[in-house]
XYZ file of C-alpha atoms in Angstrom:
736
model
C 0.000 0.000 0.000
C 1.229 3.451 -0.914
C -1.543 6.010 -0.665
C -1.287 9.772 -0.991
C -3.673 11.995 0.942
C -4.106 15.762 0.666
C -5.395 17.570 3.755
C -6.558 21.140 4.150
C -5.188 22.582 7.401
C -6.674 25.619 9.122
C -5.555 27.413 12.238
C -1.857 27.654 11.317
C -0.480 31.099 12.023
C 3.241 30.701 11.368
C 5.926 28.330 10.162
C 6.288 26.885 13.665
C 2.708 25.595 13.447
C 3.461 23.840 10.164
C 6.630 22.337 11.631
C 4.709 20.986 14.670
C 2.022 19.362 12.533
C 4.577 17.883 10.161
C 6.647 16.468 13.012
C 3.597 14.906 14.670
C 2.319 13.315 11.452
C 5.734 11.909 10.628
C 5.787 10.126 14.000
C 2.894 7.937 12.826
C 3.912 4.494 11.571
C 4.359 4.423 7.788
C 3.572 8.125 7.310
C 5.625 10.694 5.429
C 4.130 14.185 5.575
C 4.966 17.623 4.237
C 2.994 20.589 5.599
C 2.921 23.834 3.638
C 2.168 26.969 5.636
C 1.565 29.197 2.602
C -0.936 26.900 0.883
C -2.376 25.627 4.204
C -2.177 22.038 3.019
C -0.530 18.795 4.051
C 0.644 16.189 1.550
C 0.752 12.815 3.295
C 2.070 9.499 1.953
C 0.862 6.443 3.866
C 2.356 2.961 3.570
C 0.794 1.397 6.686
C -2.785 0.177 5.983
C -3.693 0.615 9.657
C -3.304 4.391 9.336
C -6.484 5.750 7.792
C -7.646 9.229 6.905
C -9.469 9.564 10.226
C -6.211 8.896 12.070
C -4.494 11.684 10.145
C -7.343 14.115 10.770
C -7.533 13.351 14.489
C -3.738 13.679 14.863
C -3.876 17.208 13.479
C -6.939 18.134 15.518
C -5.353 16.897 18.758
C -2.677 19.548 18.219
C -5.352 22.238 18.243
C -5.703 22.755 14.500
C -8.483 21.863 12.075
C -8.018 19.398 9.242
C -10.292 18.213 6.459
C -10.179 16.573 3.078
C -10.137 19.113 0.227
C -13.514 20.054 -1.172
C -14.418 21.464 -4.551
C -16.788 23.906 -2.863
C -14.828 26.977 -1.800
C -15.841 29.383 0.932
C -18.238 32.020 -0.322
C -16.367 35.304 -0.793
C -17.661 38.545 0.646
C -18.960 41.357 -1.540
C -15.382 42.636 -1.807
C -14.141 39.264 -3.055
C -12.478 38.292 0.238
C -12.686 34.890 1.856
C -14.197 34.851 5.378
C -10.866 34.728 7.217
C -9.423 37.628 5.247
C -12.609 39.609 5.876
C -12.264 38.880 9.599
C -8.728 40.284 9.676
C -9.837 43.378 7.785
C -12.645 44.023 10.267
C -10.266 43.747 13.211
C -7.788 46.024 11.451
C -10.321 48.786 10.755
C -11.772 48.819 14.280
C -8.416 48.462 16.054
C -6.824 51.223 13.966
C -9.629 53.658 14.796
C -9.214 52.962 18.514
C -5.395 52.837 18.589
C -4.700 56.123 16.784
C -5.951 58.400 19.620
C -4.009 56.310 22.148
C -0.812 56.746 20.141
C -1.315 60.489 19.747
C -2.063 61.038 23.451
C 0.958 58.967 24.469
C 3.390 60.649 22.078
C 2.214 64.301 22.178
C 2.307 65.885 25.692
C 0.061 68.737 24.536
C -2.768 66.230 24.088
C -2.412 64.775 27.589
C -5.338 66.261 29.537
C -6.139 65.341 33.141
C -6.851 61.635 33.541
C -6.160 60.941 29.872
C -4.715 57.586 30.955
C -8.216 56.321 31.714
C -9.378 57.164 28.201
C -6.297 55.356 26.895
C -7.311 52.301 28.951
C -10.866 52.484 27.575
C -9.689 52.661 23.976
C -6.873 50.119 24.324
C -8.890 47.380 26.037
C -10.957 46.363 22.956
C -7.798 46.387 20.830
C -5.638 44.352 23.221
C -8.440 41.860 23.950
C -10.755 41.658 20.897
C -8.327 42.880 18.227
C -5.584 40.523 19.389
C -7.998 37.701 20.265
C -6.880 35.366 17.427
C -3.341 35.494 18.849
C -4.481 34.952 22.444
C -6.729 32.052 21.451
C -4.048 30.338 19.354
C -1.462 30.832 22.111
C -3.815 29.270 24.671
C -4.638 26.286 22.446
C -0.960 25.644 21.846
C -0.126 26.088 25.516
C -2.646 23.381 26.383
C -0.674 21.076 24.101
C 2.654 22.123 25.591
C 3.757 24.067 22.530
C 4.663 27.622 21.605
C 4.248 29.421 18.285
C 4.519 32.891 16.835
C 1.149 33.659 18.433
C 2.684 32.957 21.830
C 5.258 35.701 21.309
C 2.614 38.178 20.140
C 0.137 37.275 22.889
C 2.745 37.487 25.640
C 4.145 40.758 24.282
C 0.788 42.509 23.856
C -0.643 41.005 27.053
C 2.363 41.999 29.122
C 2.256 45.594 27.857
C -1.479 45.847 28.534
C -1.538 44.164 31.971
C 1.550 46.058 33.155
C -0.129 49.324 32.180
C -3.363 48.391 33.938
C -1.415 47.528 37.080
C 0.526 50.813 36.930
C -2.681 52.774 36.364
C -4.563 51.275 39.298
C -1.752 50.748 41.786
C 1.107 53.017 40.707
C 1.849 56.695 40.194
C 0.601 56.568 36.596
C -2.982 56.907 37.742
C -2.452 60.174 39.630
C -4.069 63.271 38.098
C -1.739 65.547 36.190
C 0.773 62.819 35.264
C 2.181 63.199 31.753
C 4.339 60.643 30.046
C 5.715 59.882 26.641
C 7.822 57.267 24.976
C 10.785 57.560 22.636
C 10.548 55.789 19.296
C 14.262 55.118 19.137
C 15.080 53.845 22.582
C 13.520 51.908 25.380
C 12.375 54.929 27.318
C 8.910 55.502 28.650
C 7.272 55.736 32.037
C 4.936 53.299 33.657
C 2.181 52.659 31.131
C 2.440 51.121 27.665
C -1.093 51.322 26.288
C 0.253 52.652 23.003
C 2.488 49.583 22.740
C -0.375 47.157 23.360
C -2.697 48.889 20.878
C -0.354 49.969 18.074
C 1.634 46.717 18.029
C -1.668 44.851 17.734
C -2.685 47.081 14.807
C 0.603 46.546 12.989
C 0.502 42.778 13.406
C -3.169 42.512 12.471
C -2.401 44.662 9.411
C 0.417 42.281 8.561
C -1.871 39.259 8.830
C -4.557 40.917 6.704
C -2.121 41.931 3.976
C -0.500 38.501 4.145
C -3.886 36.829 3.574
C -4.561 39.150 0.644
C -1.162 38.350 -0.821
C -1.806 34.627 -0.434
C -5.048 35.032 -2.349
C -3.232 36.864 -5.116
C -0.367 34.359 -5.220
C -2.775 31.467 -5.798
C -4.875 33.345 -8.351
C -3.197 31.755 -11.373
C -3.967 28.210 -10.235
C -7.539 29.119 -9.298
C -7.964 30.642 -12.748
C -6.619 27.434 -14.286
C -9.046 25.321 -12.262
C -11.968 27.570 -13.209
C -11.394 27.120 -16.935
C -13.584 24.736 -18.841
C -17.109 24.571 -20.152
C -19.999 23.976 -17.753
C -22.202 22.201 -20.315
C -21.826 20.683 -23.771
C -23.938 20.057 -26.894
C -23.689 16.338 -27.712
C -24.906 14.258 -30.662
C -26.588 10.981 -29.742
C -28.595 9.006 -32.282
C -28.485 11.987 -34.625
C -30.034 14.323 -32.076
C -28.344 17.282 -30.471
C -28.911 17.918 -26.773
C -27.134 19.954 -24.120
C -25.967 18.197 -20.965
C -23.796 19.158 -17.938
C -20.119 18.576 -18.578
C -20.020 15.998 -15.764
C -22.236 13.656 -17.802
C -19.907 13.601 -20.813
C -18.172 10.235 -21.343
C -15.299 9.054 -23.517
C -16.514 8.374 -27.049
C -19.295 10.958 -27.005
C -19.579 13.159 -30.082
C -20.070 16.833 -29.259
C -20.415 20.082 -31.178
C -18.304 23.202 -30.670
C -19.635 26.342 -32.316
C -17.541 29.450 -33.017
C -16.781 31.326 -29.805
C -17.465 28.328 -27.553
C -15.015 26.505 -25.323
C -14.068 22.983 -26.291
C -15.686 20.907 -23.555
C -12.983 18.254 -23.140
C -9.973 16.682 -24.834
C -10.897 15.046 -28.112
C -10.281 14.479 -31.809
C -11.957 16.456 -34.578
C -14.207 14.217 -36.696
C -15.800 16.932 -38.805
C -15.046 20.530 -39.687
C -12.046 22.817 -39.518
C -11.323 25.896 -37.462
C -8.762 27.938 -35.559
C -8.437 27.259 -31.838
C -7.190 29.757 -29.232
C -4.996 27.800 -26.807
C -3.550 30.813 -24.979
C -5.124 29.953 -21.607
C -3.160 26.695 -21.517
C -0.068 27.339 -23.598
C 0.478 31.091 -23.362
C 0.630 31.096 -27.177
C -1.416 34.011 -28.533
C -1.663 32.808 -32.157
C -4.636 30.447 -32.760
C -3.841 26.974 -34.086
C -5.506 25.625 -37.218
C -7.194 22.247 -36.693
C -9.042 19.860 -38.962
C -10.253 16.270 -39.151
C -8.142 13.833 -37.065
C -6.407 16.678 -35.201
C -6.398 16.556 -31.407
C -7.975 19.412 -29.456
C -7.694 20.242 -25.762
C -10.524 20.982 -23.368
C -10.967 24.603 -22.161
C -9.447 26.052 -25.335
C -11.692 28.307 -27.431
C -12.967 27.689 -30.944
C -12.539 31.018 -32.751
C -13.324 29.867 -36.301
C -15.743 27.380 -37.825
C -18.028 24.691 -36.434
C -16.289 21.565 -35.096
C -17.613 18.107 -34.345
C -15.348 16.398 -31.805
C -15.121 12.895 -30.338
C -14.246 12.954 -26.613
C -11.055 11.045 -25.800
C -10.521 12.169 -22.194
C -12.932 13.479 -19.610
C -12.857 14.700 -16.017
C -9.621 14.168 -14.128
C -7.892 12.643 -17.185
C -7.959 15.808 -19.305
C -4.850 17.825 -19.984
C -6.264 20.777 -18.025
C -6.948 18.591 -14.973
C -3.507 16.993 -15.189
C -1.868 20.405 -15.447
C -3.750 21.621 -12.389
C -2.783 18.451 -10.505
C 0.900 18.853 -11.362
C 0.906 22.541 -10.426
C -0.860 21.818 -7.118
C 1.631 19.061 -6.315
C 4.552 21.372 -7.087
C 3.130 24.097 -4.851
C 2.688 21.632 -1.986
C 6.300 20.451 -2.163
C 9.418 21.834 -0.550
C 12.649 22.819 -2.188
C 15.898 21.560 -0.607
C 16.779 25.125 0.396
C 13.699 25.188 2.651
C 14.939 22.418 4.946
C 17.222 24.697 6.978
C 14.374 27.190 7.415
C 12.089 24.399 8.663
C 14.645 23.312 11.251
C 15.076 26.882 12.463
C 11.313 27.509 12.646
C 10.800 24.377 14.750
C 12.956 25.740 17.600
C 12.557 29.448 16.939
C 9.848 30.419 19.440
C 11.335 28.701 22.530
C 14.712 30.279 21.739
C 13.147 33.751 21.415
C 11.254 33.295 24.697
C 14.542 32.415 26.388
C 16.277 35.459 24.837
C 13.430 37.707 26.021
C 13.686 36.348 29.552
C 17.458 36.786 29.528
C 17.005 40.340 28.200
C 14.681 41.237 31.093
C 17.052 39.784 33.685
C 20.108 41.400 32.103
C 18.581 44.874 31.906
C 17.156 44.676 35.406
C 20.496 43.631 36.890
C 22.375 46.266 34.883
C 20.077 49.247 35.500
C 17.728 48.279 38.290
C 14.939 49.712 36.105
C 11.944 47.441 35.731
C 10.559 49.696 32.985
C 13.687 49.470 30.792
C 13.957 45.719 31.327
C 10.299 45.296 30.468
C 10.451 47.438 27.320
C 13.460 45.601 25.893
C 12.009 42.157 26.648
C 8.698 43.041 24.993
C 10.572 44.384 21.947
C 12.383 41.034 21.611
C 9.091 39.142 21.752
C 7.411 41.400 19.228
C 10.172 41.736 16.647
C 10.995 38.021 16.318
C 9.276 36.575 13.229
C 9.552 33.006 11.940
C 6.680 33.764 9.554
C 9.045 35.149 6.936
C 11.084 31.931 7.106
C 7.980 29.837 6.588
C 6.719 31.959 3.707
C 10.026 32.299 1.858
C 9.836 29.136 -0.246
C 6.128 28.292 -0.601
C 5.012 31.768 -1.649
C 7.640 31.941 -4.394
C 6.624 28.460 -5.543
C 2.959 29.383 -5.398
C 3.381 32.450 -7.582
C 6.088 31.002 -9.838
C 4.275 27.777 -10.674
C 1.053 29.711 -11.220
C 2.801 32.073 -13.610
C 4.345 29.062 -15.328
C 0.901 27.556 -15.852
C -0.185 30.790 -17.533
C 2.817 30.544 -19.872
C 2.270 26.867 -20.639
C 5.102 25.689 -18.376
C 4.360 23.080 -15.709
C 7.018 22.728 -12.994
C 6.498 19.257 -11.520
C 8.179 19.912 -8.171
C 10.302 22.389 -6.238
C 13.282 20.064 -5.970
C 14.084 20.457 -9.674
C 14.721 24.190 -9.363
C 18.316 23.577 -8.258
C 18.929 21.553 -11.442
C 17.918 24.427 -13.712
C 20.613 26.597 -12.157
C 23.441 24.127 -12.721
C 22.739 22.532 -16.117
C 25.350 23.211 -18.796
C 24.310 20.816 -21.595
C 20.926 20.310 -23.239
C 20.097 17.317 -25.431
C 17.344 17.849 -27.989
C 15.366 15.070 -29.605
C 14.844 15.856 -33.287
C 11.418 14.618 -34.331
C 8.560 16.530 -32.711
C 10.938 18.694 -30.692
C 13.195 20.582 -33.090
C 11.047 19.599 -36.070
C 7.260 19.622 -36.407
C 7.025 15.827 -36.295
C 4.511 16.015 -39.137
C 6.125 13.786 -41.675
C 5.132 13.592 -45.311
C 6.251 11.185 -48.022
C 8.526 12.850 -50.566
C 9.649 9.788 -52.583
C 8.451 6.232 -53.140
C 10.985 4.358 -55.276
C 10.202 0.789 -56.390
C 12.785 -1.497 -57.984
C 12.072 -3.048 -61.382
C 9.534 -5.851 -61.041
C 7.641 -4.126 -58.236
C 4.783 -1.694 -58.781
C 4.924 1.532 -56.755
C 1.296 1.024 -55.706
C 2.110 -2.449 -54.399
C 5.163 -1.080 -52.557
C 3.005 1.550 -50.863
C 0.144 -0.875 -50.142
C 2.321 -3.394 -48.330
C 4.537 -0.807 -46.595
C 1.475 1.196 -45.528
C -0.235 -1.897 -44.087
C 2.702 -2.693 -41.790
C 3.424 0.890 -40.808
C -0.260 1.443 -40.005
C 0.257 -0.679 -36.888
C 3.005 1.643 -35.583
C 2.682 4.967 -33.742
C 5.990 6.404 -34.966
C 5.617 9.686 -36.919
C 7.433 8.196 -39.928
C 5.117 5.185 -39.862
C 2.001 7.359 -39.631
C 3.154 9.431 -42.613
C 3.762 6.333 -44.763
C 0.423 4.766 -43.790
C -1.489 7.987 -44.479
C 0.194 8.447 -47.872
C -0.438 4.809 -48.810
C -4.115 5.094 -47.894
C -4.459 8.183 -50.081
C -2.639 6.491 -52.980
C -4.168 2.989 -53.004
C -7.224 3.170 -50.734
C -7.955 0.613 -48.020
C -4.929 -1.196 -46.586
C -4.791 -4.948 -45.914
C -4.490 -6.406 -42.428
C -1.103 -7.136 -40.881
C -0.216 -10.164 -38.756
C 2.740 -10.749 -36.464
C 3.594 -7.064 -36.221
C 6.690 -6.218 -34.174
C 8.381 -2.896 -33.561
C 12.181 -2.967 -33.289
C 12.700 0.382 -31.524
C 14.748 2.829 -33.544
C 15.486 0.363 -36.360
C 12.237 -0.604 -38.048
C 9.175 -2.834 -38.063
C 8.223 -6.294 -39.322
C 4.922 -8.000 -40.109
C 3.089 -10.349 -42.414
C 0.833 -8.937 -45.162
C -0.982 -11.216 -47.644
C 1.385 -14.040 -46.634
C 4.428 -11.872 -47.380
C 7.013 -11.529 -44.573
C 7.730 -7.807 -44.639
C 10.714 -5.916 -43.187
C 10.764 -2.086 -43.199
C 13.475 0.054 -41.657
C 16.792 1.818 -41.907
C 19.058 0.817 -44.801
C 21.798 -0.448 -42.438
C 19.241 -2.650 -40.656
C 18.655 -4.768 -43.767
C 21.939 -6.604 -43.178
C 20.559 -7.931 -39.880
C 17.936 -9.778 -41.942
C 20.526 -11.001 -44.488
C 19.011 -8.733 -47.124
C 21.281 -7.481 -49.895
C 20.949 -3.815 -50.814
C 20.819 -3.455 -54.657
C 23.593 -1.242 -56.008
C 21.238 0.800 -58.186
C 19.204 1.793 -55.100
C 22.103 3.318 -53.142
C 22.435 6.602 -55.125
C 18.718 7.387 -54.778
C 18.857 6.702 -51.026
C 21.956 8.899 -50.624
C 20.310 11.729 -52.583
C 17.151 11.581 -50.432
C 19.183 11.550 -47.218
C 21.265 14.522 -48.353
C 18.012 16.506 -48.483
C 17.340 15.617 -44.837
C 14.774 12.912 -45.599
C 14.369 9.764 -43.529
C 14.552 6.628 -45.649
C 12.592 3.445 -44.898
C 13.725 0.498 -47.031
C 10.925 -1.972 -47.837
C 11.614 -5.679 -48.300
C 9.486 -8.814 -48.415
C 10.017 -12.457 -49.139
C 13.784 -12.116 -48.719
C 14.378 -9.309 -51.209
C 14.561 -5.504 -51.070
C 11.719 -4.036 -53.161
C 12.351 -0.303 -52.843
C 12.198 2.521 -50.323
C 9.951 5.295 -49.087
C 11.493 8.669 -48.171
C 9.782 10.783 -45.540
C 10.670 14.365 -44.726
C 10.029 16.461 -41.664
C 10.126 20.250 -41.454
C 11.971 22.272 -38.850
C 9.738 24.347 -36.568
C 10.067 28.017 -37.542
C 11.016 29.015 -33.983
C 13.601 26.279 -33.322
C 16.621 28.298 -34.456
C 15.588 31.188 -32.187
C 15.160 28.759 -29.288
C 18.637 27.303 -29.844
C 20.083 30.812 -29.725
C 18.291 31.470 -26.406
C 19.623 28.232 -24.939
C 23.163 29.228 -25.898
C 22.685 32.623 -24.243
C 21.716 30.773 -21.066
C 25.122 29.078 -21.144
C 23.946 25.699 -22.450
C 25.550 23.622 -25.179
C 22.833 22.120 -27.431
C 23.246 18.574 -28.762
C 20.907 17.048 -31.357
C 20.143 13.406 -30.565
C 18.178 11.268 -33.004
C 17.683 7.788 -34.314
C 17.710 9.113 -37.885
C 20.483 8.778 -40.448
C 23.532 11.013 -39.979
C 22.857 13.027 -43.146
C 19.245 13.697 -42.133
C 20.311 14.787 -38.655
C 23.142 16.959 -39.997
C 20.788 18.811 -42.343
C 18.405 19.664 -39.497
C 21.267 20.646 -37.146
C 22.761 22.974 -39.746
C 19.399 24.679 -40.244
C 18.898 25.491 -36.542
C 22.502 26.189 -35.584
C 23.493 23.083 -33.615
C 27.143 22.050 -33.951
C 27.113 18.677 -32.226
C 24.966 15.842 -33.567
C 24.569 12.273 -32.336
C 22.614 10.262 -34.911
C 21.477 6.675 -35.418
C 20.783 6.313 -31.695
C 18.354 3.679 -30.423
C 16.080 4.469 -27.442
C 18.433 2.715 -25.025
C 21.291 4.566 -26.695
C 19.719 7.883 -25.700
C 19.993 6.847 -22.071
C 23.604 5.803 -22.641
C 24.383 9.188 -24.202
C 22.905 11.039 -21.219
C 24.859 8.814 -18.839
C 28.087 9.309 -20.841
C 27.777 13.081 -20.668
C 27.081 12.906 -16.938
C 30.210 10.814 -16.447
C 32.127 13.607 -18.200
C 31.003 15.872 -15.372
C 28.247 17.622 -17.279
C 24.860 18.493 -15.830
C 22.454 17.411 -18.546
C 18.976 18.543 -19.541
C 16.953 16.570 -22.078
C 14.052 17.763 -24.234
C 11.843 15.171 -25.913
C 8.289 14.235 -26.733
C 8.067 10.550 -27.601
C 7.722 7.259 -25.732
C 11.293 6.444 -26.743
C 12.469 9.647 -25.027
C 10.975 8.771 -21.626
C 13.965 6.757 -20.286
C 16.410 9.527 -21.247
C 14.136 12.213 -19.760
C 14.103 10.280 -16.496
C 17.877 9.758 -16.543
C 18.727 13.404 -17.274
C 19.396 15.851 -14.440
C 16.519 17.911 -15.845
C 13.870 16.446 -18.138
C 11.687 18.719 -20.280
C 8.763 17.122 -22.124
C 6.928 18.786 -24.969
C 3.249 18.786 -24.020
C 2.339 17.916 -27.608
C 4.012 14.553 -27.054
C 3.143 11.350 -25.241
C 1.963 10.809 -21.677
C 5.007 8.612 -21.011
C 7.375 11.446 -21.861
C 5.473 13.918 -19.677
C 5.371 11.529 -16.719
C 9.151 11.018 -16.942
C 9.974 14.730 -17.131
C 10.588 17.446 -14.532
C 9.159 20.275 -16.624
C 6.305 19.973 -19.103
C 6.137 22.479 -21.952
C 2.454 22.547 -22.824
C 2.906 24.282 -26.151
C 4.875 22.613 -28.917
C 7.172 25.603 -29.404
C 10.797 24.860 -28.513
C 11.146 28.442 -27.239
C 9.238 27.210 -24.193
C 12.400 25.312 -23.128
C 14.568 28.413 -22.479
C 11.487 30.155 -21.058
C 11.022 27.308 -18.559
C 14.670 27.424 -17.518
C 14.537 31.221 -17.084
C 11.371 30.985 -14.973
C 12.753 28.184 -12.817
C 15.969 30.087 -12.213
C 13.996 33.229 -11.332
C 11.853 31.282 -8.836
C 14.984 29.784 -7.255
C 16.618 33.218 -7.014
C 13.453 34.610 -5.398
C 13.410 31.797 -2.830
C 17.036 32.391 -1.923
C 16.467 36.139 -1.700
C 13.485 35.560 0.588
C 15.422 33.224 2.845
C 18.374 35.602 3.033
C 16.074 38.427 4.086
C 14.226 36.290 6.632
C 17.438 35.086 8.268
C 19.177 38.460 8.084
C 16.170 40.244 9.563
C 16.051 38.050 12.639
C 19.825 37.891 13.063
C 19.983 41.713 13.077
C 16.692 42.621 14.739
C 16.701 40.415 17.831
C 20.083 41.666 19.128
C 19.011 45.288 18.507
C 15.823 44.725 20.497
C 17.707 42.977 23.300
C 20.149 45.904 23.431
C 17.265 48.285 24.068
C 17.644 50.077 20.741
C 14.129 49.331 19.479
C 10.843 50.468 20.909
C 8.122 47.753 20.856
C 6.040 49.856 18.441
C 8.858 49.949 15.902
C 9.437 46.242 16.568
C 5.802 45.468 15.756
C 6.005 47.435 12.517
C 9.258 45.709 11.522
C 7.833 42.273 12.303
C 4.797 42.846 10.078
C 7.003 44.330 7.363
C 9.313 41.287 7.269
C 6.526 38.932 6.192
C 5.101 41.471 3.775
C 8.527 41.938 2.192
C 8.757 38.206 1.479
C 5.219 38.118 0.094
C 5.814 41.189 -2.039
C 9.087 39.849 -3.394
C 7.369 36.607 -4.370
C 4.451 38.409 -6.001
C 6.902 40.082 -8.390
C 7.021 36.728 -10.185
C 3.507 37.379 -11.454
C 4.977 39.874 -13.918
C 7.681 37.484 -15.174
C 8.071 37.616 -18.929
C 10.607 35.441 -20.780
């Protein structure tokens, strides 16, 4: 048993919360969990059948948090488009700000301090320190009951201490005497006996930080939500010659449905009637519509901008390309990059260490100065300024925004761990057919030897090749069908990867493949055929020699065309510091012609599928860090072996499953775009982590030294998380 479970976690308020939940889940037998603070999710792998979903949910809930299985029904937004929790933070911010501003002004400006103003300050501060900061107090209490401390503990203790100390001083000290005036310095730990402005203004700053953080989280996940919201809600289907409209959920594989101009294509399918242009920009980022006709594949959620199409559904529901993209993006956002591990370890012990530093600060200042007020102010500043939130947000927010932006550009990053590979690769291997070239082969020559009719050559060759999925085979079969009509059946078909195919047609044992492969079947190549083969290969054509009943009968030449953007893409890859290598199973002359056209100097031709893996391994043994771009089934092993695998989304499922990055559009320029985006996301993560560590390393000692007032500390703490969020949100504007 190896089951994966996604949980939605609520109640987390900082990275320490995520670390606690993750640690507790990982203590369960056969459980491997990763908890993401930014996305508020837990990805859990379970190998022990005795551990069920209920066990996972109860484990989280026993820690004081809420857990549930994901639901397709999202919380209803408010009129302003906010989710309920974000709206709650905004309400607390508005009310607390209105109450805290007069307290701050009275405390800072002596001219505003009328007789008994302290009692008005108490009246205004109490709702802020109690109701405004209630989420922090509640979370701190829940965690305390479970013997744990989090960021909320620091905030609750800091705000509570400032408020309760002030109340005590007001009722039992000199601060409550009429005529007392007091103020506090913003640059040092001065002040008298009451700290109402600290309790109220710090609360406002931190609540503001939480509200803006929630808004930023909403914005960072907007791209994925937009992706998930794509797709038609209903579809016009044809059943028994009648058209009817049904909900998209009722559509099944094999259904025939109609797409009129301006409508979305309901699901993945194949065109059976009509021709049109299809706008695929929402999935591929490509603004130019693609022309489609009969037998062309179309993707669900794209828009028909031309004529009427009749489509046969080939994939529905969770199997569609849109659903798979969303699944891959969600999985990537839930993962953790290797650079996050240090931050997780720090966050797990952060709060207890800060509490100890605050206690030591109080003792140190009291012993050094004998002033309870100075000791108190410095200790509270330490509690308030410490912020593990920025550490917890550094990686997941950058991933959230970066992978969402990638989805908009037609780039699917399968997981955060591959980001490091994009930074270090120095060599990129490119499959030829379907990657550098269009993969749409067409027959350019069909040469039959004397004694064999060209029609018979095409009929027999087309019958065998019709059983193969290779682009060359499809081109030969399609051409043969056009030339001679219906093709006979083939028996005993076998595909010899990278070399050719064999089969039996009308009792003829047929062999079709590369010229050099004929010797393996003891077939003699006629001398008068060699010049024609050489001439076809010099033009970049792929030659398939056709033989049956022990004799070579002729050959069929098939040509592919280079994608118009491939040369530009190769130039971009070179500018990124990568050496391109063309790798193909085709003849050397064919490969050389394509390489010369796109500007590739190094070519490895005549390579079998297993040879592609060997070539990747050989380059790695030379010390190179290798990326591989491919689209076919035969590319899957090499994509998996490479340090970074990039699959063209126009290719096979096997290639996409073996890759690290999927390029949804068939344009090779997506490869350098994907590498640029991945490197930018990695740089953003490292910048975030540097800031988060540097902030705490610098701020805590300053607070302990008495150089920061708690109000400034509260502002700095809120700003640290917002800086990380803002830096990550810059990825939304990434353009290749």
